Amino acid sequence: MLQPVVVLAGGLSHQRDISLKSGRTVAQALRRVGHEVVEADIDSALIETLRANDGAVVFPMLHGGLGENGALLEVLQLMGIPYVGSSPATCRISFDKSIASHAVAAAGIVTPQRVALPHDVFRELGAQTVMRSIAEKFGLPVIVKPARGGSSLGVTKVDGVDDLPQAVANAYAYDDMVVVEEFIVGTELAIGMITTSEGTRVLPAVEIRPVGGVYDYSAMYTGGETRLTAPADISDTAAQTATAMARVVQKELDFSGISRVDAIVDESGRPVFLEAGAAPGMTATSLVPVAMKAAGLDLGEVCSRLVDDVARNHG
């Protein structure tokens, strides 16, 4: 008999709707291969639901905030409940782009020049002084984004220094820490990974070509706004180097379950790390399902294997 599963989705982050879609996709895939699945939201009834499904493996499909900062996973560990995915510590590090980039750079991975701006520092030092320093250091354009968040919410490409303050203000609407980084010209990639106790499988890189030039929230979730190609249309050498980079990131951040590395292959063919996620989207337009399809993998079978691996190794 297959392991029962509780799929967690929803929550109260800015990405609630995407989380619900991801959760529904995974729940349907698990049911299709024979699992008994309960879908649960993050609310006052959750603990009761988990206790009523004693012995089930939890499959978190939560994006942003509570879903990716490790807090909920700490509670699951405290309760002795097995779950698919990375540890709370891994989630905390990968969720904060300003910390994750330093961690992988220390392992020899190329990252863009960037600066993290806490809101209080930005306010006290004065916007104009900070903006001028950024433009002089990095040049233009730059990318402005919340340090903690996903689905490219609050992300802006800035071509002129006069537009920087508004872009930073937009990002502060999603987090009190903002990252400004140099804009890397090249081919944008998403590299999915599946990690079990037996090792990590790196999926074919997905090439991302947004119609508007920037892979923002609209480009992610609006049909026809982005062309996705898997495997990516890059050289064999660049593909191998990107795969190797993803393996280093997986090892350094200690990802488990399904994870994703976002990178850009620059004009010299070198992959540059942008960010990594412990809870990538699994909607109809998400990147990891596209990579799985390119690899000839069935989503239900992949999720089932992850559930069984957790159940077998729990405790």
mmCIF file of C-alpha atoms in Angstrom:
data_model
loop_
_atom_site.group_PDB
_atom_site.id
_atom_site.type_symbol
_atom_site.label_atom_id
_atom_site.label_comp_id
_atom_site.label_asym_id
_atom_site.label_seq_id
_atom_site.Cartn_x
_atom_site.Cartn_y
_atom_site.Cartn_z
ATOM 1 C CA MET A 1 0.000 0.000 0.000
ATOM 2 C CA LEU A 2 1.307 3.438 -0.915
ATOM 3 C CA GLN A 3 2.146 5.981 1.771
ATOM 4 C CA PRO A 4 -0.648 8.468 2.641
ATOM 5 C CA VAL A 5 0.293 12.115 2.018
ATOM 6 C CA VAL A 6 -0.798 15.501 3.334
ATOM 7 C CA VAL A 7 -0.108 18.231 0.768
ATOM 8 C CA LEU A 8 0.257 21.655 2.377
ATOM 9 C CA ALA A 9 -0.582 24.686 0.230
ATOM 10 C CA GLY A 10 -1.903 28.205 0.602
ATOM 11 C CA GLY A 11 -0.703 30.186 3.598
ATOM 12 C CA LEU A 12 -0.787 33.957 3.884
ATOM 13 C CA SER A 13 2.176 35.053 1.752
ATOM 14 C CA HIS A 14 1.942 37.166 -1.404
ATOM 15 C CA GLN A 15 2.236 33.880 -3.308
ATOM 16 C CA ARG A 16 -0.816 32.177 -1.808
ATOM 17 C CA ASP A 17 -2.600 31.708 -5.141
ATOM 18 C CA ILE A 18 0.486 30.179 -6.769
ATOM 19 C CA SER A 19 0.971 27.894 -3.779
ATOM 20 C CA LEU A 20 -2.609 26.629 -4.050
ATOM 21 C CA LYS A 21 -2.089 25.854 -7.745
ATOM 22 C CA SER A 22 1.203 24.083 -7.017
ATOM 23 C CA GLY A 23 -0.403 22.085 -4.233
ATOM 24 C CA ARG A 24 -3.309 21.029 -6.413
ATOM 25 C CA THR A 25 -0.921 19.912 -9.180
ATOM 26 C CA VAL A 26 1.133 17.763 -6.794
ATOM 27 C CA ALA A 27 -1.948 16.353 -5.032
ATOM 28 C CA GLN A 28 -3.521 15.315 -8.330
ATOM 29 C CA ALA A 29 -0.255 13.762 -9.514
ATOM 30 C CA LEU A 30 0.095 11.729 -6.306
ATOM 31 C CA ARG A 31 -3.520 10.555 -6.481
ATOM 32 C CA ARG A 32 -3.025 9.516 -10.082
ATOM 33 C CA VAL A 33 -0.270 7.077 -9.080
ATOM 34 C CA GLY A 34 -2.324 5.676 -6.198
ATOM 35 C CA HIS A 35 -1.598 7.695 -3.059
ATOM 36 C CA GLU A 36 -4.301 8.702 -0.611
ATOM 37 C CA VAL A 37 -3.926 12.485 -0.388
ATOM 38 C CA VAL A 38 -5.330 15.095 1.989
ATOM 39 C CA GLU A 39 -4.946 18.755 0.979
ATOM 40 C CA ALA A 40 -4.494 21.197 3.858
ATOM 41 C CA ASP A 41 -4.053 24.951 4.226
ATOM 42 C CA ILE A 42 -2.004 26.761 6.864
ATOM 43 C CA ASP A 43 -4.658 27.694 9.391
ATOM 44 C CA SER A 44 -5.842 26.930 12.918
ATOM 45 C CA ALA A 45 -7.056 23.471 11.843
ATOM 46 C CA LEU A 46 -3.683 22.332 10.501
ATOM 47 C CA ILE A 47 -2.335 20.678 13.660
ATOM 48 C CA GLU A 48 -5.596 18.780 14.095
ATOM 49 C CA THR A 49 -5.431 17.680 10.450
ATOM 50 C CA LEU A 50 -1.880 16.434 10.860
ATOM 51 C CA ARG A 51 -2.750 14.507 14.006
ATOM 52 C CA ALA A 52 -5.798 12.998 12.313
ATOM 53 C CA ASN A 53 -3.499 11.731 9.554
ATOM 54 C CA ASP A 54 -0.872 10.183 11.779
ATOM 55 C CA GLY A 55 1.635 8.244 9.696
ATOM 56 C CA ALA A 56 1.218 10.406 6.606
ATOM 57 C CA VAL A 57 4.153 12.142 4.946
ATOM 58 C CA VAL A 58 3.733 15.910 4.539
ATOM 59 C CA PHE A 59 4.479 17.359 1.104
ATOM 60 C CA PRO A 60 4.851 21.155 1.539
ATOM 61 C CA MET A 61 3.947 23.201 -1.534
ATOM 62 C CA LEU A 62 4.185 26.589 0.154
ATOM 63 C CA HIS A 63 5.844 29.566 -1.497
ATOM 64 C CA GLY A 64 7.230 32.645 0.242
ATOM 65 C CA GLY A 65 7.208 33.594 3.914
ATOM 66 C CA LEU A 66 6.135 30.763 6.170
ATOM 67 C CA GLY A 67 6.556 28.253 3.361
ATOM 68 C CA GLU A 68 10.181 28.911 2.536
ATOM 69 C CA ASN A 69 11.775 30.429 5.646
ATOM 70 C CA GLY A 70 11.899 27.117 7.507
ATOM 71 C CA ALA A 71 9.551 28.129 10.339
ATOM 72 C CA LEU A 72 6.780 25.635 9.597
ATOM 73 C CA LEU A 73 9.310 22.871 9.011
ATOM 74 C CA GLU A 74 10.692 23.467 12.503
ATOM 75 C CA VAL A 75 7.216 22.709 13.861
ATOM 76 C CA LEU A 76 6.922 19.549 11.754
ATOM 77 C CA GLN A 77 10.277 18.363 13.071
ATOM 78 C CA LEU A 78 9.226 19.180 16.627
ATOM 79 C CA MET A 79 6.126 17.035 16.159
ATOM 80 C CA GLY A 80 8.112 14.203 14.603
ATOM 81 C CA ILE A 81 6.228 14.440 11.300
ATOM 82 C CA PRO A 82 8.131 13.355 8.178
ATOM 83 C CA TYR A 83 8.079 15.771 5.249
ATOM 84 C CA VAL A 84 9.457 16.036 1.732
ATOM 85 C CA GLY A 85 12.021 18.760 1.192
ATOM 86 C CA SER A 86 14.986 20.574 2.649
ATOM 87 C CA SER A 87 15.856 21.285 6.270
ATOM 88 C CA PRO A 88 14.739 24.475 8.032
ATOM 89 C CA ALA A 89 18.334 25.759 7.957
ATOM 90 C CA THR A 90 18.629 25.221 4.203
ATOM 91 C CA CYS A 91 15.320 26.989 3.636
ATOM 92 C CA ARG A 92 16.347 29.988 5.732
ATOM 93 C CA ILE A 93 19.600 30.417 3.818
ATOM 94 C CA SER A 94 18.213 29.895 0.319
ATOM 95 C CA PHE A 95 15.165 32.080 0.994
ATOM 96 C CA ASP A 96 17.384 35.113 1.645
ATOM 97 C CA LYS A 97 19.075 35.985 -1.643
ATOM 98 C CA SER A 98 21.630 38.205 0.084
ATOM 99 C CA ILE A 99 22.829 35.263 2.222
ATOM 100 C CA ALA A 100 22.561 32.461 -0.348
ATOM 101 C CA SER A 101 24.693 34.349 -2.876
ATOM 102 C CA HIS A 102 27.508 34.742 -0.343
ATOM 103 C CA ALA A 103 27.319 31.052 0.578
ATOM 104 C CA VAL A 104 27.668 29.831 -2.997
ATOM 105 C CA ALA A 105 30.272 32.475 -3.887
ATOM 106 C CA ALA A 106 32.419 31.124 -1.056
ATOM 107 C CA ALA A 107 32.266 27.761 -2.843
ATOM 108 C CA GLY A 108 33.701 29.289 -6.018
ATOM 109 C CA ILE A 109 30.447 29.960 -7.885
ATOM 110 C CA VAL A 110 30.300 33.164 -9.943
ATOM 111 C CA THR A 111 27.616 35.614 -8.750
ATOM 112 C CA PRO A 112 26.707 39.162 -9.832
ATOM 113 C CA GLN A 113 27.965 42.145 -7.888
ATOM 114 C CA ARG A 114 25.194 42.990 -5.454
ATOM 115 C CA VAL A 115 24.357 44.939 -2.331
ATOM 116 C CA ALA A 116 21.723 44.251 0.323
ATOM 117 C CA LEU A 117 19.898 47.319 1.643
ATOM 118 C CA PRO A 118 17.934 47.084 4.887
ATOM 119 C CA HIS A 119 15.075 49.562 4.878
ATOM 120 C CA ASP A 120 16.254 51.474 7.932
ATOM 121 C CA VAL A 121 19.764 51.971 6.508
ATOM 122 C CA PHE A 122 18.347 53.131 3.194
ATOM 123 C CA ARG A 123 16.093 55.612 5.009
ATOM 124 C CA GLU A 124 18.741 56.962 7.378
ATOM 125 C CA LEU A 125 21.519 57.424 4.821
ATOM 126 C CA GLY A 126 19.293 59.054 2.242
ATOM 127 C CA ALA A 127 18.035 57.583 -1.005
ATOM 128 C CA GLN A 128 19.986 59.835 -3.360
ATOM 129 C CA THR A 129 23.370 59.096 -1.793
ATOM 130 C CA VAL A 130 22.791 55.344 -1.889
ATOM 131 C CA MET A 131 21.400 55.382 -5.415
ATOM 132 C CA ARG A 132 24.324 57.376 -6.770
ATOM 133 C CA SER A 133 26.814 54.995 -5.158
ATOM 134 C CA ILE A 134 25.044 51.965 -6.657
ATOM 135 C CA ALA A 135 25.031 53.448 -10.154
ATOM 136 C CA GLU A 136 28.733 54.333 -9.900
ATOM 137 C CA LYS A 137 29.682 50.881 -8.569
ATOM 138 C CA PHE A 138 27.581 48.589 -10.771
ATOM 139 C CA GLY A 139 26.726 50.737 -13.759
ATOM 140 C CA LEU A 140 23.289 50.486 -15.359
ATOM 141 C CA PRO A 141 21.041 48.647 -15.873
ATOM 142 C CA VAL A 142 20.616 46.895 -12.518
ATOM 143 C CA ILE A 143 18.067 44.469 -11.098
ATOM 144 C CA VAL A 144 16.214 45.443 -7.915
ATOM 145 C CA LYS A 145 14.385 42.753 -5.924
ATOM 146 C CA PRO A 146 13.260 41.812 -2.418
ATOM 147 C CA ALA A 147 15.895 39.756 -0.597
ATOM 148 C CA ARG A 148 13.253 37.290 0.566
ATOM 149 C CA GLY A 149 10.425 36.333 -1.723
ATOM 150 C CA GLY A 150 9.582 34.528 -4.920
ATOM 151 C CA SER A 151 7.600 34.542 -8.160
ATOM 152 C CA SER A 152 9.623 37.655 -9.095
ATOM 153 C CA LEU A 153 7.247 39.836 -7.083
ATOM 154 C CA GLY A 154 8.713 43.313 -6.596
ATOM 155 C CA VAL A 155 11.451 42.708 -9.177
ATOM 156 C CA THR A 156 12.367 45.599 -11.509
ATOM 157 C CA LYS A 157 15.017 46.111 -14.160
ATOM 158 C CA VAL A 158 16.260 49.708 -13.872
ATOM 159 C CA ASP A 159 17.858 51.418 -16.850
ATOM 160 C CA GLY A 160 18.128 54.958 -15.480
ATOM 161 C CA VAL A 161 19.336 56.233 -12.114
ATOM 162 C CA ASP A 162 16.220 58.389 -11.688
ATOM 163 C CA ASP A 163 14.093 55.216 -11.673
ATOM 164 C CA LEU A 164 16.080 53.531 -8.917
ATOM 165 C CA PRO A 165 14.269 55.032 -5.878
ATOM 166 C CA GLN A 166 10.834 53.919 -7.126
ATOM 167 C CA ALA A 167 12.108 50.430 -7.943
ATOM 168 C CA VAL A 168 13.586 50.113 -4.451
ATOM 169 C CA ALA A 169 10.335 51.384 -2.914
ATOM 170 C CA ASN A 170 8.405 48.750 -4.893
ATOM 171 C CA ALA A 171 10.684 46.014 -3.579
ATOM 172 C CA TYR A 172 10.312 47.246 0.012
ATOM 173 C CA ALA A 173 6.578 46.591 -0.331
ATOM 174 C CA TYR A 174 7.457 42.870 -0.209
ATOM 175 C CA ASP A 175 10.360 42.793 2.225
ATOM 176 C CA ASP A 176 12.327 45.113 4.497
ATOM 177 C CA MET A 177 15.564 43.976 2.847
ATOM 178 C CA VAL A 178 16.216 44.756 -0.827
ATOM 179 C CA VAL A 179 18.951 43.442 -3.097
ATOM 180 C CA VAL A 180 20.348 45.511 -5.970
ATOM 181 C CA GLU A 181 22.604 43.620 -8.367
ATOM 182 C CA GLU A 182 24.354 44.201 -11.660
ATOM 183 C CA PHE A 183 22.411 43.134 -14.726
ATOM 184 C CA ILE A 184 23.998 40.143 -16.454
ATOM 185 C CA VAL A 185 23.452 39.902 -20.204
ATOM 186 C CA GLY A 186 22.978 36.361 -21.452
ATOM 187 C CA THR A 187 20.686 33.351 -21.556
ATOM 188 C CA GLU A 188 18.511 32.886 -18.468
ATOM 189 C CA LEU A 189 18.237 29.324 -17.168
ATOM 190 C CA ALA A 190 16.337 27.414 -14.513
ATOM 191 C CA ILE A 191 17.980 24.176 -13.413
ATOM 192 C CA GLY A 192 15.756 21.798 -11.470
ATOM 193 C CA MET A 193 17.108 19.138 -9.130
ATOM 194 C CA ILE A 194 15.598 16.048 -7.504
ATOM 195 C CA THR A 195 17.421 14.900 -4.376
ATOM 196 C CA THR A 196 16.755 11.714 -2.407
ATOM 197 C CA SER A 197 18.881 9.738 0.036
ATOM 198 C CA GLU A 198 20.417 8.045 -3.017
ATOM 199 C CA GLY A 199 21.730 11.264 -4.558
ATOM 200 C CA THR A 200 20.801 14.200 -6.777
ATOM 201 C CA ARG A 201 19.528 14.154 -10.345
ATOM 202 C CA VAL A 202 20.028 17.439 -12.182
ATOM 203 C CA LEU A 203 17.312 18.019 -14.770
ATOM 204 C CA PRO A 204 17.854 19.543 -18.218
ATOM 205 C CA ALA A 205 18.212 23.311 -17.974
ATOM 206 C CA VAL A 206 15.143 25.280 -19.049
ATOM 207 C CA GLU A 207 15.851 28.353 -21.163
ATOM 208 C CA ILE A 208 13.671 31.344 -20.282
ATOM 209 C CA ARG A 209 12.895 33.983 -22.906
ATOM 210 C CA PRO A 210 10.275 36.470 -21.652
ATOM 211 C CA VAL A 211 8.570 38.537 -24.350
ATOM 212 C CA GLY A 212 9.079 41.725 -22.316
ATOM 213 C CA GLY A 213 12.746 41.014 -21.602
ATOM 214 C CA VAL A 214 12.348 40.543 -17.823
ATOM 215 C CA TYR A 215 11.049 37.368 -16.186
ATOM 216 C CA ASP A 216 8.679 39.084 -13.745
ATOM 217 C CA TYR A 217 5.438 37.881 -12.153
ATOM 218 C CA SER A 218 3.365 38.575 -15.251
ATOM 219 C CA ALA A 219 5.845 36.783 -17.509
ATOM 220 C CA MET A 220 5.840 33.783 -15.152
ATOM 221 C CA TYR A 221 2.129 33.190 -14.912
ATOM 222 C CA THR A 222 0.584 34.632 -18.070
ATOM 223 C CA GLY A 223 0.317 32.214 -20.958
ATOM 224 C CA GLY A 224 2.262 33.318 -24.030
ATOM 225 C CA GLU A 225 4.378 35.881 -22.149
ATOM 226 C CA THR A 226 7.446 33.639 -21.938
ATOM 227 C CA ARG A 227 8.993 31.056 -24.255
ATOM 228 C CA LEU A 228 10.445 28.085 -22.382
ATOM 229 C CA THR A 229 12.862 25.710 -24.094
ATOM 230 C CA ALA A 230 14.078 22.464 -22.531
ATOM 231 C CA PRO A 231 16.789 21.442 -22.916
ATOM 232 C CA ALA A 232 18.096 24.988 -23.232
ATOM 233 C CA ASP A 233 19.497 26.093 -26.576
ATOM 234 C CA ILE A 234 23.061 26.501 -25.330
ATOM 235 C CA SER A 235 26.337 24.772 -26.129
ATOM 236 C CA ASP A 236 27.107 21.352 -24.668
ATOM 237 C CA THR A 237 29.974 22.893 -22.728
ATOM 238 C CA ALA A 238 27.735 25.586 -21.220
ATOM 239 C CA ALA A 239 25.092 22.973 -20.347
ATOM 240 C CA GLN A 240 27.666 20.766 -18.616
ATOM 241 C CA THR A 241 29.101 23.725 -16.722
ATOM 242 C CA ALA A 242 25.623 24.824 -15.620
ATOM 243 C CA THR A 243 24.861 21.300 -14.399
ATOM 244 C CA ALA A 244 28.121 21.207 -12.480
ATOM 245 C CA MET A 245 27.320 24.589 -10.918
ATOM 246 C CA ALA A 246 23.894 23.304 -9.827
ATOM 247 C CA ARG A 247 25.527 20.309 -8.153
ATOM 248 C CA VAL A 248 27.850 22.584 -6.193
ATOM 249 C CA VAL A 249 24.904 24.744 -5.100
ATOM 250 C CA GLN A 250 22.943 21.647 -4.053
ATOM 251 C CA LYS A 251 25.851 20.431 -1.971
ATOM 252 C CA GLU A 252 26.645 23.799 -0.381
ATOM 253 C CA LEU A 253 23.037 24.627 0.526
ATOM 254 C CA ASP A 254 22.140 20.974 1.223
ATOM 255 C CA PHE A 255 18.896 20.868 -0.769
ATOM 256 C CA SER A 256 16.588 17.846 -0.519
ATOM 257 C CA GLY A 257 13.452 16.936 -2.450
ATOM 258 C CA ILE A 258 12.727 19.258 -5.381
ATOM 259 C CA SER A 259 14.819 22.411 -5.718
ATOM 260 C CA ARG A 260 15.877 24.842 -8.421
ATOM 261 C CA VAL A 261 18.847 27.016 -9.309
ATOM 262 C CA ASP A 262 18.376 30.132 -11.442
ATOM 263 C CA ALA A 263 21.339 31.306 -13.471
ATOM 264 C CA ILE A 264 22.394 33.245 -16.551
ATOM 265 C CA VAL A 265 24.921 31.976 -19.060
ATOM 266 C CA ASP A 266 26.791 35.169 -19.889
ATOM 267 C CA GLU A 267 28.249 36.143 -23.254
ATOM 268 C CA SER A 268 31.452 34.210 -22.519
ATOM 269 C CA GLY A 269 29.484 30.995 -21.887
ATOM 270 C CA ARG A 270 29.981 31.155 -18.118
ATOM 271 C CA PRO A 271 27.008 30.361 -15.847
ATOM 272 C CA VAL A 272 26.362 33.088 -13.248
ATOM 273 C CA PHE A 273 24.310 32.152 -10.166
ATOM 274 C CA LEU A 274 21.283 34.336 -9.463
ATOM 275 C CA GLU A 275 19.351 32.522 -6.745
ATOM 276 C CA ALA A 276 18.115 29.133 -5.611
ATOM 277 C CA GLY A 277 14.832 27.879 -4.219
ATOM 278 C CA ALA A 278 13.880 25.048 -1.872
ATOM 279 C CA ALA A 279 10.197 25.214 -2.876
ATOM 280 C CA PRO A 280 9.918 25.900 -6.618
ATOM 281 C CA GLY A 281 6.512 26.344 -8.227
ATOM 282 C CA MET A 282 4.744 23.317 -9.701
ATOM 283 C CA THR A 283 1.954 25.024 -11.655
ATOM 284 C CA ALA A 284 1.121 24.455 -15.317
ATOM 285 C CA THR A 285 3.515 27.256 -16.316
ATOM 286 C CA SER A 286 6.260 26.494 -13.772
ATOM 287 C CA LEU A 287 9.805 25.620 -14.750
ATOM 288 C CA VAL A 288 10.575 22.375 -12.924
ATOM 289 C CA PRO A 289 7.620 20.459 -14.445
ATOM 290 C CA VAL A 290 8.870 21.580 -17.886
ATOM 291 C CA ALA A 291 12.322 20.202 -17.037
ATOM 292 C CA MET A 292 10.827 16.926 -15.772
ATOM 293 C CA LYS A 293 8.934 16.489 -19.022
ATOM 294 C CA ALA A 294 12.122 17.111 -21.003
ATOM 295 C CA ALA A 295 13.837 14.424 -18.928
ATOM 296 C CA GLY A 296 11.021 11.965 -19.610
ATOM 297 C CA LEU A 297 9.916 11.937 -15.974
ATOM 298 C CA ASP A 298 6.353 11.678 -14.687
ATOM 299 C CA LEU A 299 5.510 14.180 -11.947
ATOM 300 C CA GLY A 300 3.416 11.686 -9.994
ATOM 301 C CA GLU A 301 6.165 9.069 -10.030
ATOM 302 C CA VAL A 302 8.794 11.613 -8.977
ATOM 303 C CA CYS A 303 6.663 12.874 -6.074
ATOM 304 C CA SER A 304 5.808 9.306 -5.056
ATOM 305 C CA ARG A 305 9.493 8.370 -5.003
ATOM 306 C CA LEU A 306 10.252 11.384 -2.798
ATOM 307 C CA VAL A 307 7.445 10.456 -0.393
ATOM 308 C CA ASP A 308 8.621 6.850 -0.159
ATOM 309 C CA ASP A 309 12.231 7.923 0.391
ATOM 310 C CA VAL A 310 11.215 10.168 3.295
ATOM 311 C CA ALA A 311 8.986 7.505 4.844
ATOM 312 C CA ARG A 312 11.722 4.886 4.562
ATOM 313 C CA ASN A 313 14.366 7.076 6.163
ATOM 314 C CA HIS A 314 12.267 8.850 8.797
ATOM 315 C CA GLY A 315 13.478 8.258 12.312
#
